[in-house]
PDB file of C-alpha atoms and ligand atoms in Angstrom:
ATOM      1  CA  UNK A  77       1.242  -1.405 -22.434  1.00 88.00           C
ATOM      2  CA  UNK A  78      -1.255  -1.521 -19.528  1.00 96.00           C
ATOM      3  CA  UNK A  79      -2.955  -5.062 -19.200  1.00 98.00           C
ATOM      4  CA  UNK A  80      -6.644  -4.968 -19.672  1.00 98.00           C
ATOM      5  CA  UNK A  81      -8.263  -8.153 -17.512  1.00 98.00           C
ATOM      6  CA  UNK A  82     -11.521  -9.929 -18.029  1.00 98.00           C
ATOM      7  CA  UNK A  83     -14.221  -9.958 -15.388  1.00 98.00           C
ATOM      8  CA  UNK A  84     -13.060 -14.038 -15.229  1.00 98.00           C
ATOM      9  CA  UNK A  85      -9.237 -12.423 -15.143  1.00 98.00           C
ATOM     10  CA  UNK A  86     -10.609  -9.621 -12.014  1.00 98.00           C
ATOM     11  CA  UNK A  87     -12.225 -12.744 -10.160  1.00 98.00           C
ATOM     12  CA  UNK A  88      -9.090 -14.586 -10.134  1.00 98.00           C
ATOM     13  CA  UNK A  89      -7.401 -11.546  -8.828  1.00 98.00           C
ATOM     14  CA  UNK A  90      -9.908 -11.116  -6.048  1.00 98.00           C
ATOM     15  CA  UNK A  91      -9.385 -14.754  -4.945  1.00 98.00           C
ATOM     16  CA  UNK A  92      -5.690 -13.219  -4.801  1.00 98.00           C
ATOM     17  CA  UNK A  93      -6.655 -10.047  -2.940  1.00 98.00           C
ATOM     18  CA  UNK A  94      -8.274 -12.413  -0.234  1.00 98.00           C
ATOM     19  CA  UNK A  95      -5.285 -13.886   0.387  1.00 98.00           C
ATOM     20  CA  UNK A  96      -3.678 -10.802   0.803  1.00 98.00           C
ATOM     21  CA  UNK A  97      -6.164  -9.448   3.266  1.00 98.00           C
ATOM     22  CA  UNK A  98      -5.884 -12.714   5.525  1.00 98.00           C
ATOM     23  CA  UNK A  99      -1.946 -12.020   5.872  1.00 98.00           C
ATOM     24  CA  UNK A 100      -3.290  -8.841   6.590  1.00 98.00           C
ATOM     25  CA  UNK A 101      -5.325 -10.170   9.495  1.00 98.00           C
ATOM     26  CA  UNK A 102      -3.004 -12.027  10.698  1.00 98.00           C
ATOM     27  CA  UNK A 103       0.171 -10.423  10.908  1.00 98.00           C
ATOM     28  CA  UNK A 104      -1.899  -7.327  12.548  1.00 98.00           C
ATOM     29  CA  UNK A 105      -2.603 -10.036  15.262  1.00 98.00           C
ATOM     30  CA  UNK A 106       1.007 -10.726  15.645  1.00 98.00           C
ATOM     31  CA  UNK A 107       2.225  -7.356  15.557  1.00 98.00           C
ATOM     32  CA  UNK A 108       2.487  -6.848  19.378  1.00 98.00           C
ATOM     33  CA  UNK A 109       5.416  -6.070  21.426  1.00 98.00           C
ATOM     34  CA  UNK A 110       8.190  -8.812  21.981  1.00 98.00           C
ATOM     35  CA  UNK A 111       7.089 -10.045  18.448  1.00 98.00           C
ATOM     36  CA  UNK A 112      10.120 -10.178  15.943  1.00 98.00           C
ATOM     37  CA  UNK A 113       9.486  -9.229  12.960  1.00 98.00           C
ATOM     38  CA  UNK A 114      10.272 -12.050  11.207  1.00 98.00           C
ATOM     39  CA  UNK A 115       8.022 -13.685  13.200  1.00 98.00           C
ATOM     40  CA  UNK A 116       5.307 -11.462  11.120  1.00 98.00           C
ATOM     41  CA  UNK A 117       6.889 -13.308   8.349  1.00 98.00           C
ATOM     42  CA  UNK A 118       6.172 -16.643   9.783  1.00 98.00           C
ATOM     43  CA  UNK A 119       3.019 -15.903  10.415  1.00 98.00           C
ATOM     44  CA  UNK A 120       2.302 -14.595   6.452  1.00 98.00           C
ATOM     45  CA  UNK A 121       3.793 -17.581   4.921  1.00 98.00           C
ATOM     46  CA  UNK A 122       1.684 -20.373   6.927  1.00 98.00           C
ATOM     47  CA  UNK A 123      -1.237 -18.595   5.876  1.00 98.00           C
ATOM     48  CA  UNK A 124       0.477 -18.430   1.885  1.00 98.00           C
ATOM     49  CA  UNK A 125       0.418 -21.957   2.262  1.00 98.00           C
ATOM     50  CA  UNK A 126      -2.564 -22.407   4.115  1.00 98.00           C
ATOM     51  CA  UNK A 127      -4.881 -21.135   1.054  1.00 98.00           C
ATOM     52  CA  UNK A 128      -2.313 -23.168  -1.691  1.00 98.00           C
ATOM     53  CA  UNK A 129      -1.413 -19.888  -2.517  1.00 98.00           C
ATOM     54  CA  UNK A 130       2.415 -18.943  -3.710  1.00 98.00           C
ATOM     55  CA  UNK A 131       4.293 -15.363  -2.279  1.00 98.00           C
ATOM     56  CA  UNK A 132       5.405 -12.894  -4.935  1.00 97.00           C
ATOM     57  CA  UNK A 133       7.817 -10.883  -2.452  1.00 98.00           C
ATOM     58  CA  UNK A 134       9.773 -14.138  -1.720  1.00 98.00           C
ATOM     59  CA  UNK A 135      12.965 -13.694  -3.916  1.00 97.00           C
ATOM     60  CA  UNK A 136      11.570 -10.595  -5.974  1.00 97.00           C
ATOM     61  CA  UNK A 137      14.433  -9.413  -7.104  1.00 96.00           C
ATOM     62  CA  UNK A 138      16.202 -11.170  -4.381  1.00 97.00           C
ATOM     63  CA  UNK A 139      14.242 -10.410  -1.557  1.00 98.00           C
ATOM     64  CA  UNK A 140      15.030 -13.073   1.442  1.00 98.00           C
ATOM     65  CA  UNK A 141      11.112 -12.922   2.714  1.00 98.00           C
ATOM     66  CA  UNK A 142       7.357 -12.801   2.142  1.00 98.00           C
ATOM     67  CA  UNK A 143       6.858  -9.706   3.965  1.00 98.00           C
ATOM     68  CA  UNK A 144       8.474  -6.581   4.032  1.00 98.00           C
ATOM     69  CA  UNK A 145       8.256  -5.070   7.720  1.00 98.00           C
ATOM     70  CA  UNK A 146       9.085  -1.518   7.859  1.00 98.00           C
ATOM     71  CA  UNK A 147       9.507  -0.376  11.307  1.00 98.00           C
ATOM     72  CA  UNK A 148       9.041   3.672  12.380  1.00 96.00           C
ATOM     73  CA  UNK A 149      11.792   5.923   9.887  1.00 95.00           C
ATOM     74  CA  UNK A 150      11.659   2.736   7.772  1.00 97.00           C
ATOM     75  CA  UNK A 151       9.803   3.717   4.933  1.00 97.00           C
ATOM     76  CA  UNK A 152       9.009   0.716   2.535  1.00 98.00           C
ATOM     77  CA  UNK A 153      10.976  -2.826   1.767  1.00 98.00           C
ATOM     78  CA  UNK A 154      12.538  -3.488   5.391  1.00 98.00           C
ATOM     79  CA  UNK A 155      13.581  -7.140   5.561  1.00 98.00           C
ATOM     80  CA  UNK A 156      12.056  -9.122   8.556  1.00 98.00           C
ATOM     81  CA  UNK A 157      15.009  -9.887  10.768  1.00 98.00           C
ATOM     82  CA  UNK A 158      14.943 -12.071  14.260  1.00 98.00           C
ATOM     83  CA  UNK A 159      17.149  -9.083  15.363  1.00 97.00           C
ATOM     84  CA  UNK A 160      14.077  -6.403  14.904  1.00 98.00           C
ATOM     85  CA  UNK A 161      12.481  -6.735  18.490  1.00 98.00           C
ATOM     86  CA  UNK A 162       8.665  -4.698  18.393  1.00 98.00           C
ATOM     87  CA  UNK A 163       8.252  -3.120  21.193  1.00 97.00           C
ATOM     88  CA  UNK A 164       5.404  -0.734  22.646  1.00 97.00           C
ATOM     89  CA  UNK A 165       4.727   2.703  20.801  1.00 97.00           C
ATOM     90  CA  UNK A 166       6.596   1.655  17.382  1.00 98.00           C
ATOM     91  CA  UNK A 167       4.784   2.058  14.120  1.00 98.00           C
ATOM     92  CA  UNK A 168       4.805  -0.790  11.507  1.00 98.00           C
ATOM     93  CA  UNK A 169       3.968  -0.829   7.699  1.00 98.00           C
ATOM     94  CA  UNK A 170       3.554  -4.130   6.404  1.00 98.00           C
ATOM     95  CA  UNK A 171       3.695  -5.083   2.831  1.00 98.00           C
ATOM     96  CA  UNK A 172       2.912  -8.148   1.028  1.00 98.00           C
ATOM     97  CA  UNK A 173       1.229  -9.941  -1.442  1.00 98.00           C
ATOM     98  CA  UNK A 174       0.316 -13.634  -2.810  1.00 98.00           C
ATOM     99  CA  UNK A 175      -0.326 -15.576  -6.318  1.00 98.00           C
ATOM    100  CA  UNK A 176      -3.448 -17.706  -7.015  1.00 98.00           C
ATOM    101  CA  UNK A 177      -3.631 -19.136 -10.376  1.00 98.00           C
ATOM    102  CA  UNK A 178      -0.671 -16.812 -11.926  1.00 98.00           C
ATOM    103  CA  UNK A 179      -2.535 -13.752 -10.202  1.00 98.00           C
ATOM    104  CA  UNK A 180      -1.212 -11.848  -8.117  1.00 98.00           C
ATOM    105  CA  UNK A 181      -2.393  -9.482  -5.493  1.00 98.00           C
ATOM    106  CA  UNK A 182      -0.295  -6.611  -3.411  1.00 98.00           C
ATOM    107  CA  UNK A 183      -1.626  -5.010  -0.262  1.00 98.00           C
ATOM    108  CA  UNK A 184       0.349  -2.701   3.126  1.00 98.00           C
ATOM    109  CA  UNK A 185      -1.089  -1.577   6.066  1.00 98.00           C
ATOM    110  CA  UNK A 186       0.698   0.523   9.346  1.00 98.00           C
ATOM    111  CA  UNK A 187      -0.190  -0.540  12.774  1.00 98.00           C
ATOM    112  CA  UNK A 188       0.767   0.728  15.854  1.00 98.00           C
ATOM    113  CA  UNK A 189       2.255  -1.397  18.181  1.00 98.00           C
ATOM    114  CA  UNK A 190       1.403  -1.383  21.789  1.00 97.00           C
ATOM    115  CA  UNK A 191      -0.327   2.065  22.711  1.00 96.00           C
ATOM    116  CA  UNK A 192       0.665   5.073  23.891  1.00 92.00           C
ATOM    117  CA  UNK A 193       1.621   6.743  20.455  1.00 95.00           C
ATOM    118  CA  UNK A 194       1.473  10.173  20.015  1.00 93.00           C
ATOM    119  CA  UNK A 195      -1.428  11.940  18.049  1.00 93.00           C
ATOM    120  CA  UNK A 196       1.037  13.309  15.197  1.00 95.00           C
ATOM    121  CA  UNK A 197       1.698   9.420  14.586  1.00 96.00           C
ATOM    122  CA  UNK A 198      -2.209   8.253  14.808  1.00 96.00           C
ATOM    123  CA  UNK A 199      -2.763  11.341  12.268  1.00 96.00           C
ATOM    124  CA  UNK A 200       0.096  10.363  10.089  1.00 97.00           C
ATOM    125  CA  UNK A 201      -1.226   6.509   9.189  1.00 98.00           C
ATOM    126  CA  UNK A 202      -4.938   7.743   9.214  1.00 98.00           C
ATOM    127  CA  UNK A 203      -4.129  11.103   6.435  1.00 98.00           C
ATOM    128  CA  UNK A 204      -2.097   8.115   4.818  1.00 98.00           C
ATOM    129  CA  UNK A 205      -4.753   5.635   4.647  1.00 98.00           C
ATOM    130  CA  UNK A 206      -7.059   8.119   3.523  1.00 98.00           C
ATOM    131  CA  UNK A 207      -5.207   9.722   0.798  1.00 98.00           C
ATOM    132  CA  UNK A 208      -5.175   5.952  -0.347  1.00 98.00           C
ATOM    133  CA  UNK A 209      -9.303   5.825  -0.368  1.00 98.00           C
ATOM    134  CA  UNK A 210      -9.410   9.068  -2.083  1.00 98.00           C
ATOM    135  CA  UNK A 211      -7.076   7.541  -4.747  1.00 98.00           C
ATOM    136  CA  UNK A 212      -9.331   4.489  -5.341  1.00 98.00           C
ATOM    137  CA  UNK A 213     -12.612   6.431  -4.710  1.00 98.00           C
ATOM    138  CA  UNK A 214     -10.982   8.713  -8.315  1.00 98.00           C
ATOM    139  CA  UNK A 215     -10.417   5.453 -10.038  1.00 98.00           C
ATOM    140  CA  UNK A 216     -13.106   5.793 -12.457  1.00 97.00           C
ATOM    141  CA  UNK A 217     -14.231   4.996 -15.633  1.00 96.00           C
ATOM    142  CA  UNK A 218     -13.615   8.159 -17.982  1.00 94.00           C
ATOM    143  CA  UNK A 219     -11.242   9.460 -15.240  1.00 98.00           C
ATOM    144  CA  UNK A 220      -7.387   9.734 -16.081  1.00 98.00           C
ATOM    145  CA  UNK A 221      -4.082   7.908 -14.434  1.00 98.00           C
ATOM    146  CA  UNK A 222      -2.985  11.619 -13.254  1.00 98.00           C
ATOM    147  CA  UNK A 223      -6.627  12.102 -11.787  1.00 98.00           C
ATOM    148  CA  UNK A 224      -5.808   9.383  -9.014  1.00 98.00           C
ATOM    149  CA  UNK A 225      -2.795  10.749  -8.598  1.00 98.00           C
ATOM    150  CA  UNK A 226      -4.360  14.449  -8.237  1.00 98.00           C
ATOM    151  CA  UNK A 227      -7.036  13.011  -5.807  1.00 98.00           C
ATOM    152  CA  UNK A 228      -4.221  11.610  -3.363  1.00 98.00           C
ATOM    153  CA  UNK A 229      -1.873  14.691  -3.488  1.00 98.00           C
ATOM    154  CA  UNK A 230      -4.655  16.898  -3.034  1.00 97.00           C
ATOM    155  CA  UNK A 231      -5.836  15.008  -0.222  1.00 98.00           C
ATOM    156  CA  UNK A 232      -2.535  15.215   2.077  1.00 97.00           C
ATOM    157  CA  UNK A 233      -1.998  18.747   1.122  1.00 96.00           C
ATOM    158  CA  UNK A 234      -5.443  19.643   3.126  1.00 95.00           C
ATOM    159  CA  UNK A 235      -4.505  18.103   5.899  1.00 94.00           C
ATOM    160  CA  UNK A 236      -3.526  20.532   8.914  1.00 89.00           C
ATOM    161  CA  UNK A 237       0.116  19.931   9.603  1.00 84.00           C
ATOM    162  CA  UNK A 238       0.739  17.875  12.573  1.00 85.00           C
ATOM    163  CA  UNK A 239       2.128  19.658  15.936  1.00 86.00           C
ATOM    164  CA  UNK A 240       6.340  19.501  15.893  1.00 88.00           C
ATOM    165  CA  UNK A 241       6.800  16.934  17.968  1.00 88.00           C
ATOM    166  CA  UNK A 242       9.465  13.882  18.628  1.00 87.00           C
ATOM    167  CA  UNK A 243       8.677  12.600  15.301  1.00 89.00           C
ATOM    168  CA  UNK A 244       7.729  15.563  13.239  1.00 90.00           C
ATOM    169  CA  UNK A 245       9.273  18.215  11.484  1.00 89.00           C
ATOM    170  CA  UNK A 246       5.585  19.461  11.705  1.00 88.00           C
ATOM    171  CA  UNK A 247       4.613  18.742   7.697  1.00 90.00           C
ATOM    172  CA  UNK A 248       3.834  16.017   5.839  1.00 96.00           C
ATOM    173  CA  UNK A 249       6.166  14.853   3.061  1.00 96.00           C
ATOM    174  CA  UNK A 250       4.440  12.953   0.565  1.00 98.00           C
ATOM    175  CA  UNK A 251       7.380  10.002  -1.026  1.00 98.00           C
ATOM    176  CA  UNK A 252       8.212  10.779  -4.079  1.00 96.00           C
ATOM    177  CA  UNK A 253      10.766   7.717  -5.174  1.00 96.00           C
ATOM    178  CA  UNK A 254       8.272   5.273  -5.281  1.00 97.00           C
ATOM    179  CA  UNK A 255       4.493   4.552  -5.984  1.00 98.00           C
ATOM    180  CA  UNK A 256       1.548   2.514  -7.187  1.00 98.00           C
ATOM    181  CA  UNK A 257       1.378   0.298 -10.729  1.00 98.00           C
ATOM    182  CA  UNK A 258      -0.637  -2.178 -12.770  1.00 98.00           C
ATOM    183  CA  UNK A 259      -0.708  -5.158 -11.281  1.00 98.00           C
ATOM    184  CA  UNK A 260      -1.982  -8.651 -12.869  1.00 98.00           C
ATOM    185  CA  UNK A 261      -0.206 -11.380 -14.604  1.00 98.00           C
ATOM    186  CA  UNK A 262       2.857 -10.034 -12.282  1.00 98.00           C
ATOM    187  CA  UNK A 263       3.207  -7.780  -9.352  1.00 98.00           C
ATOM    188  CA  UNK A 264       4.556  -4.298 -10.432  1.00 98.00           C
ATOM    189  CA  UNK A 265       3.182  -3.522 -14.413  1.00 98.00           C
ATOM    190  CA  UNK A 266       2.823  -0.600 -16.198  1.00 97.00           C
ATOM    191  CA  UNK A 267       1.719   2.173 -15.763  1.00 97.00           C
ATOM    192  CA  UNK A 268       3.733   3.625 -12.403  1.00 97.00           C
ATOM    193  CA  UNK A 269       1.148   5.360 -10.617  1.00 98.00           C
ATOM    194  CA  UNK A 270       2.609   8.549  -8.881  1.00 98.00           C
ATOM    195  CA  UNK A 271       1.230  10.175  -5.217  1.00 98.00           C
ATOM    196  CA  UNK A 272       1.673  13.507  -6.935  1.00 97.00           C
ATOM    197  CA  UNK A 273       0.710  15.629  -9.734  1.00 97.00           C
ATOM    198  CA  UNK A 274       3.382  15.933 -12.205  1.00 93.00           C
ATOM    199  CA  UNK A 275       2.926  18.545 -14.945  1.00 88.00           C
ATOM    200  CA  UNK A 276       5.772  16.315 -17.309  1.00 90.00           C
ATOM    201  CA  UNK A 277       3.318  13.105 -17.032  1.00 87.00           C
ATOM    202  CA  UNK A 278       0.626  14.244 -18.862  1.00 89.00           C
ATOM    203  CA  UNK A 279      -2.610  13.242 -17.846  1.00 95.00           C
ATOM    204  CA  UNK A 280      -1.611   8.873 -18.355  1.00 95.00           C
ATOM    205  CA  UNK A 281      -4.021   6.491 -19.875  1.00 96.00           C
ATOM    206  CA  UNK A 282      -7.820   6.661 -19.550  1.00 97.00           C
ATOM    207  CA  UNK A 283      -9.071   4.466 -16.873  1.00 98.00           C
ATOM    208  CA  UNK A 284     -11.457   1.946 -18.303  1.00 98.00           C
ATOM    209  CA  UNK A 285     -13.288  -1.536 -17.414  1.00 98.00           C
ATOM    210  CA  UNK A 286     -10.461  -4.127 -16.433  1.00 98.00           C
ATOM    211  CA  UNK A 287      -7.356  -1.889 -15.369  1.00 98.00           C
ATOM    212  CA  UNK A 288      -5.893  -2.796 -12.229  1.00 98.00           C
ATOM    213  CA  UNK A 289      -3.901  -0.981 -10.327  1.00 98.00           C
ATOM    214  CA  UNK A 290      -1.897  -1.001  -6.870  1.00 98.00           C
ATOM    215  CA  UNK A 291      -2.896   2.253  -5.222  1.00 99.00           C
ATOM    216  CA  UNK A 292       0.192   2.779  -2.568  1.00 98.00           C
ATOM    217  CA  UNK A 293       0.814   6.404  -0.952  1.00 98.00           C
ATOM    218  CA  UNK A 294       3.988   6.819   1.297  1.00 98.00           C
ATOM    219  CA  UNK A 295       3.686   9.644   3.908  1.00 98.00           C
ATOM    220  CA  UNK A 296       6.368  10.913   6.401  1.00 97.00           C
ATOM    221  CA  UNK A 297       6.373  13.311   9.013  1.00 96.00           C
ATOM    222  CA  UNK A 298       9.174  15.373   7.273  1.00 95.00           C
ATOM    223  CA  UNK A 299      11.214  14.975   3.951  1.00 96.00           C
ATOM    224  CA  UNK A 300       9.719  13.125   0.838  1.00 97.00           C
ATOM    225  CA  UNK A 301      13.115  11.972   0.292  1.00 97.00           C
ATOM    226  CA  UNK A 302      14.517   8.533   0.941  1.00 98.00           C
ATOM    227  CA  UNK A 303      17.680   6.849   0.953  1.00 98.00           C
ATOM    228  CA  UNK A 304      18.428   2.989   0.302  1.00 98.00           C
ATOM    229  CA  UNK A 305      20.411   1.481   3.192  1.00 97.00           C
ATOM    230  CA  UNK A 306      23.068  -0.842   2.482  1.00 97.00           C
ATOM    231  CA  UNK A 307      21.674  -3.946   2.561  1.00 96.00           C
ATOM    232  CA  UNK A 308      20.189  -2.404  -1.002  1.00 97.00           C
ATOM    233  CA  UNK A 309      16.559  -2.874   0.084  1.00 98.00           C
ATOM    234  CA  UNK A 310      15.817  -1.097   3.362  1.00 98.00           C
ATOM    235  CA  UNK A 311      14.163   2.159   2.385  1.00 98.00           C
ATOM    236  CA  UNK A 312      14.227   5.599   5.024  1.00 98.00           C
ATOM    237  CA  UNK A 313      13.325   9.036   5.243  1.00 97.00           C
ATOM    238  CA  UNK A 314      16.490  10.712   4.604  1.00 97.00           C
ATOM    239  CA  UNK A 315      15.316  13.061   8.093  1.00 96.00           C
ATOM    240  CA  UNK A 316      14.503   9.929  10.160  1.00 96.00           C
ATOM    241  CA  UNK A 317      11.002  11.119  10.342  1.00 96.00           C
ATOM    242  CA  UNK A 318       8.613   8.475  11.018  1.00 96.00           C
ATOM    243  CA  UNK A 319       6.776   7.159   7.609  1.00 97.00           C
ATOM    244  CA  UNK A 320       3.290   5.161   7.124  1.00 98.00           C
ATOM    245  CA  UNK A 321       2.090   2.987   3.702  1.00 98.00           C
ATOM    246  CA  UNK A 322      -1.186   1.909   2.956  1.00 98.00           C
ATOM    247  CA  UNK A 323      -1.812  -0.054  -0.303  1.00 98.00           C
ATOM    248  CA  UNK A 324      -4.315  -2.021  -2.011  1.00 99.00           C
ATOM    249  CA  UNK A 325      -5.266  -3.415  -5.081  1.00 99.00           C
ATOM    250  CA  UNK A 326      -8.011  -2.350  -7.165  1.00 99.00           C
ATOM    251  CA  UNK A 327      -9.602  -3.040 -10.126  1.00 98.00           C
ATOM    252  CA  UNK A 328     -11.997  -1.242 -12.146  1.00 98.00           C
ATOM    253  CA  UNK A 329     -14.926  -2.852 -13.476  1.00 98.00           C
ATOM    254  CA  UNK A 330     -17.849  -1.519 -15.398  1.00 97.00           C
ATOM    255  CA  UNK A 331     -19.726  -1.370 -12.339  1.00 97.00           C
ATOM    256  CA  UNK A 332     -17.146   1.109 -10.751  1.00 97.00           C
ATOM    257  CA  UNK A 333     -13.815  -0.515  -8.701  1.00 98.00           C
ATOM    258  CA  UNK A 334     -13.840  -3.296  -6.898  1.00 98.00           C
ATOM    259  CA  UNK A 335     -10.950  -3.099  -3.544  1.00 98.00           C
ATOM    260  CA  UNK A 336      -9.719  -6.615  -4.573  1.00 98.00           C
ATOM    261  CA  UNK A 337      -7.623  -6.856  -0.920  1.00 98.00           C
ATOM    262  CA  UNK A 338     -10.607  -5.311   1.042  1.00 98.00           C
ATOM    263  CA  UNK A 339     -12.518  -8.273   2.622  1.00 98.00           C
ATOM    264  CA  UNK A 340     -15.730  -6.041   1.491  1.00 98.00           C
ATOM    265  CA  UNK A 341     -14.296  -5.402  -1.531  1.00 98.00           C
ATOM    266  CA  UNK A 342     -14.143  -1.393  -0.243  1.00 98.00           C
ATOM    267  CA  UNK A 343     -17.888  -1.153  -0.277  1.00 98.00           C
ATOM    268  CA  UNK A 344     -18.762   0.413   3.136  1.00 98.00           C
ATOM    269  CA  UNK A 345     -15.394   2.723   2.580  1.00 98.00           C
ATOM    270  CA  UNK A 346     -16.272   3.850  -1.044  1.00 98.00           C
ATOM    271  CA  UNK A 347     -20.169   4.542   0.198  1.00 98.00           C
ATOM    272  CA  UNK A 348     -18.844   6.558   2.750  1.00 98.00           C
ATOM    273  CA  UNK A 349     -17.041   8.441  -0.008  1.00 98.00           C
ATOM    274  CA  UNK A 350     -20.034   8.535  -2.191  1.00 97.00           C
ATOM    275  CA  UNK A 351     -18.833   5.564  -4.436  1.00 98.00           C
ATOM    276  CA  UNK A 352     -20.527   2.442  -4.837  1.00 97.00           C
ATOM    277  CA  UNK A 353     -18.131  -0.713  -5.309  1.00 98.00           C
ATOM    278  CA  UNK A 354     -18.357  -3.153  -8.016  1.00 98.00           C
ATOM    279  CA  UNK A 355     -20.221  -6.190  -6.532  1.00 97.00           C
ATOM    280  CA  UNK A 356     -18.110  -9.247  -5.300  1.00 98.00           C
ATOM    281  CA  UNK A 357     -17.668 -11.648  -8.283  1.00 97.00           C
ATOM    282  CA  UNK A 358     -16.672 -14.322  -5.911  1.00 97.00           C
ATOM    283  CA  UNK A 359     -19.865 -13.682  -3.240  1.00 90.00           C
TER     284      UNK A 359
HETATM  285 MG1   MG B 567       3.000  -3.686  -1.803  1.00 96.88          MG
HETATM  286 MG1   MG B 568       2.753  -2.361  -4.644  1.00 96.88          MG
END
C-alpha cells in the first residue's frame, strides 16, 4: 500500500526535509581532510538536536550512527568510524535523515574531499546527481512509478563513458541491489523505486497528489554489483570502482513536486529542467 499524505502531512515532511538539508550543510563543511568520519557524525547529530529533531538512521535496524559515510569503493551504509581518516582527493557519499513530528525525511550527497580529483570522478557524482533531477523532474502527476525509473536509467545510459582511468573500468554501472521508496510515517515504505527499467515490474502505481518518494540513484565507475562486507552493513562495488549517491525526498503535490530536502524546495533545479516546483508550504 503506498501512503497518500495531506498537504498538512507534506508540510510536516518539509519541516523534516529542512532538517535534512542542514546536516547536509554541515557535514559538507566538515568533510575536509584530517576529518574522521565520525566526526561527520558528530557534527549531524548536534544539529538533530539542535532543531528538536530525532535521527531515523540511529539504530535502524541496528545501525550504531546517524550518518552513514561511504568513503570512495564504498557504495552506500558505511559506518562512521574514528579509524576512517579523510584525506585529500577521496570521494564521500553521505546519507542521512531526521524525524519531526513522526515525519521523517531521507537525503545523500557525494563530496569530494580536498581537490585534485580526477575528471572521471567529478563526472561520476555530477551524471549521478543528475540522473537523480531527471528522476524527480518525471515525478508527475499522471506519470507512472517505472516512468521515474525510465527517466534515471535513460539518463546515465547517455552519458559518454568516462576515460579508463585509476578508478574506472571506463563505464558506468548503474546499482542495481538497492534504490529509492515511499517515505512518510517511516523511512523506507512501499513502493521500492528502482534506477532501472525492469520489463517484470510493470509500469508501478500512478503517481498522484501526496506520494512521496525517496529518489536515490547509485552510480559506479564499473560493476553494478555490490557485496556486503562483514560488519553486515558496509556496502562495495564488487570491482572496487569508485561509487557516488545522491538522494532526496520528494513529494508530489497538485502543483507538481515539491524537493522536500532542497532548501529551495528544487525550484531553480526543476526550472532549469523545464519543471516548475510546488510552492513552499512552510515559506
Ligand atoms: Mg538515504
Ligand atoms: Mg533512502
Amino acid at each position: 500500500m503506498v501512503q497518500i499524505k495531506t498537504p498538512e502531512q507534506i508540510a510536516k515532511m518539509r519541516e523534516a526535509g529542512l532538517v535534512v538539508a542542514a546536516i547536509h550543510a554541515a557535514t559538507r563543511e566538515a568533510a575536509v581532510p584530517g576529518a574522521t568520519t565520525k566526526d561527520l557524525d558528530e557534527v549531524a547529530r548536534k544539529v538533530i538536536a539542535d532543531h528538536g529533531a530525532k535521527s531515523n538512521f540511529l539504530g535502524y535496524g541496528g545501525f550504531p550512527a546517524t550518518i552513514c559515510t561511504s568513503v570512495n569503493e564504498v557504495v552506500v551504509h558505511g559506518i562512521p568510524s574514528d579509524d576512517v581518516v579523510l584525506k585529500d582527493g577521496d570521494v564521500i557519499s553521505v546519507d542521512c535523515g531526521a524525524i519531526v513530528d513522526g515525519w521523517h525525511g531521507d537525503a545523500a550527497y557525494t563530496a569530494f574531499v580536498g581537490s585534485g580529483h580526477a575528471p572521471e570522478l567529478i563526472e561520476l557524482s555530477r551524471v549521478t546527481e543528475e540522473s537523480m533531477w531527471a528522476g524527480i523532474a518525471a515525478m508527475r502527476n499522471g506519470n507512472r512509478l517505472m516512468d521515474i525509473s525510465k527517466a534515471i536509467e535513460s539518463y546515465i545510459r547517455r552519458q559518454p563513458r568516462p576515460a579508463t582511468g585509476e578508478h574506472s573500468l571506463g563505464k558506468f554501472g548503474i546499482i542495481e541491489d538497492y534504490g529509492g521508496h515511499g517515505i512518510g510515517t517511516e523511512m523506507h515504505m512501499d513502493p521500492h523505486l528502482l534506477n532501472y527499467v525492469s520489463r517484470k515490474r510493470g509500469k508501478g502505481p500512478k503517481l498522484v497528489p501526496g506520494f512521496c518518494l525517496a529518489i536515490e540513484p547509485m552510480v559506479s565507475l564499473g560493476t553494478p554489483r555490490t557485496e556486503v562486507l562483514e560488519d553486515d552493513w558496509t556496502v562495495i562495488t564488487t570491482d572496487g570502482t569508485w561509487s557516488s549517491h545522491w538522494e532526496h525526498s520528494v513529494a508530489l503535490t497538485e502543483e507538481g513536486p515539491l524537493v522536500l530536502t532542497a532548501p529551495d524546495g528544487g525550484r531553480a533545479k526543476l526550472a532549469e529542467l523545464g519543471v516548475t516546483a510546488a510552492p513552499d508550504p512552510l515559506a
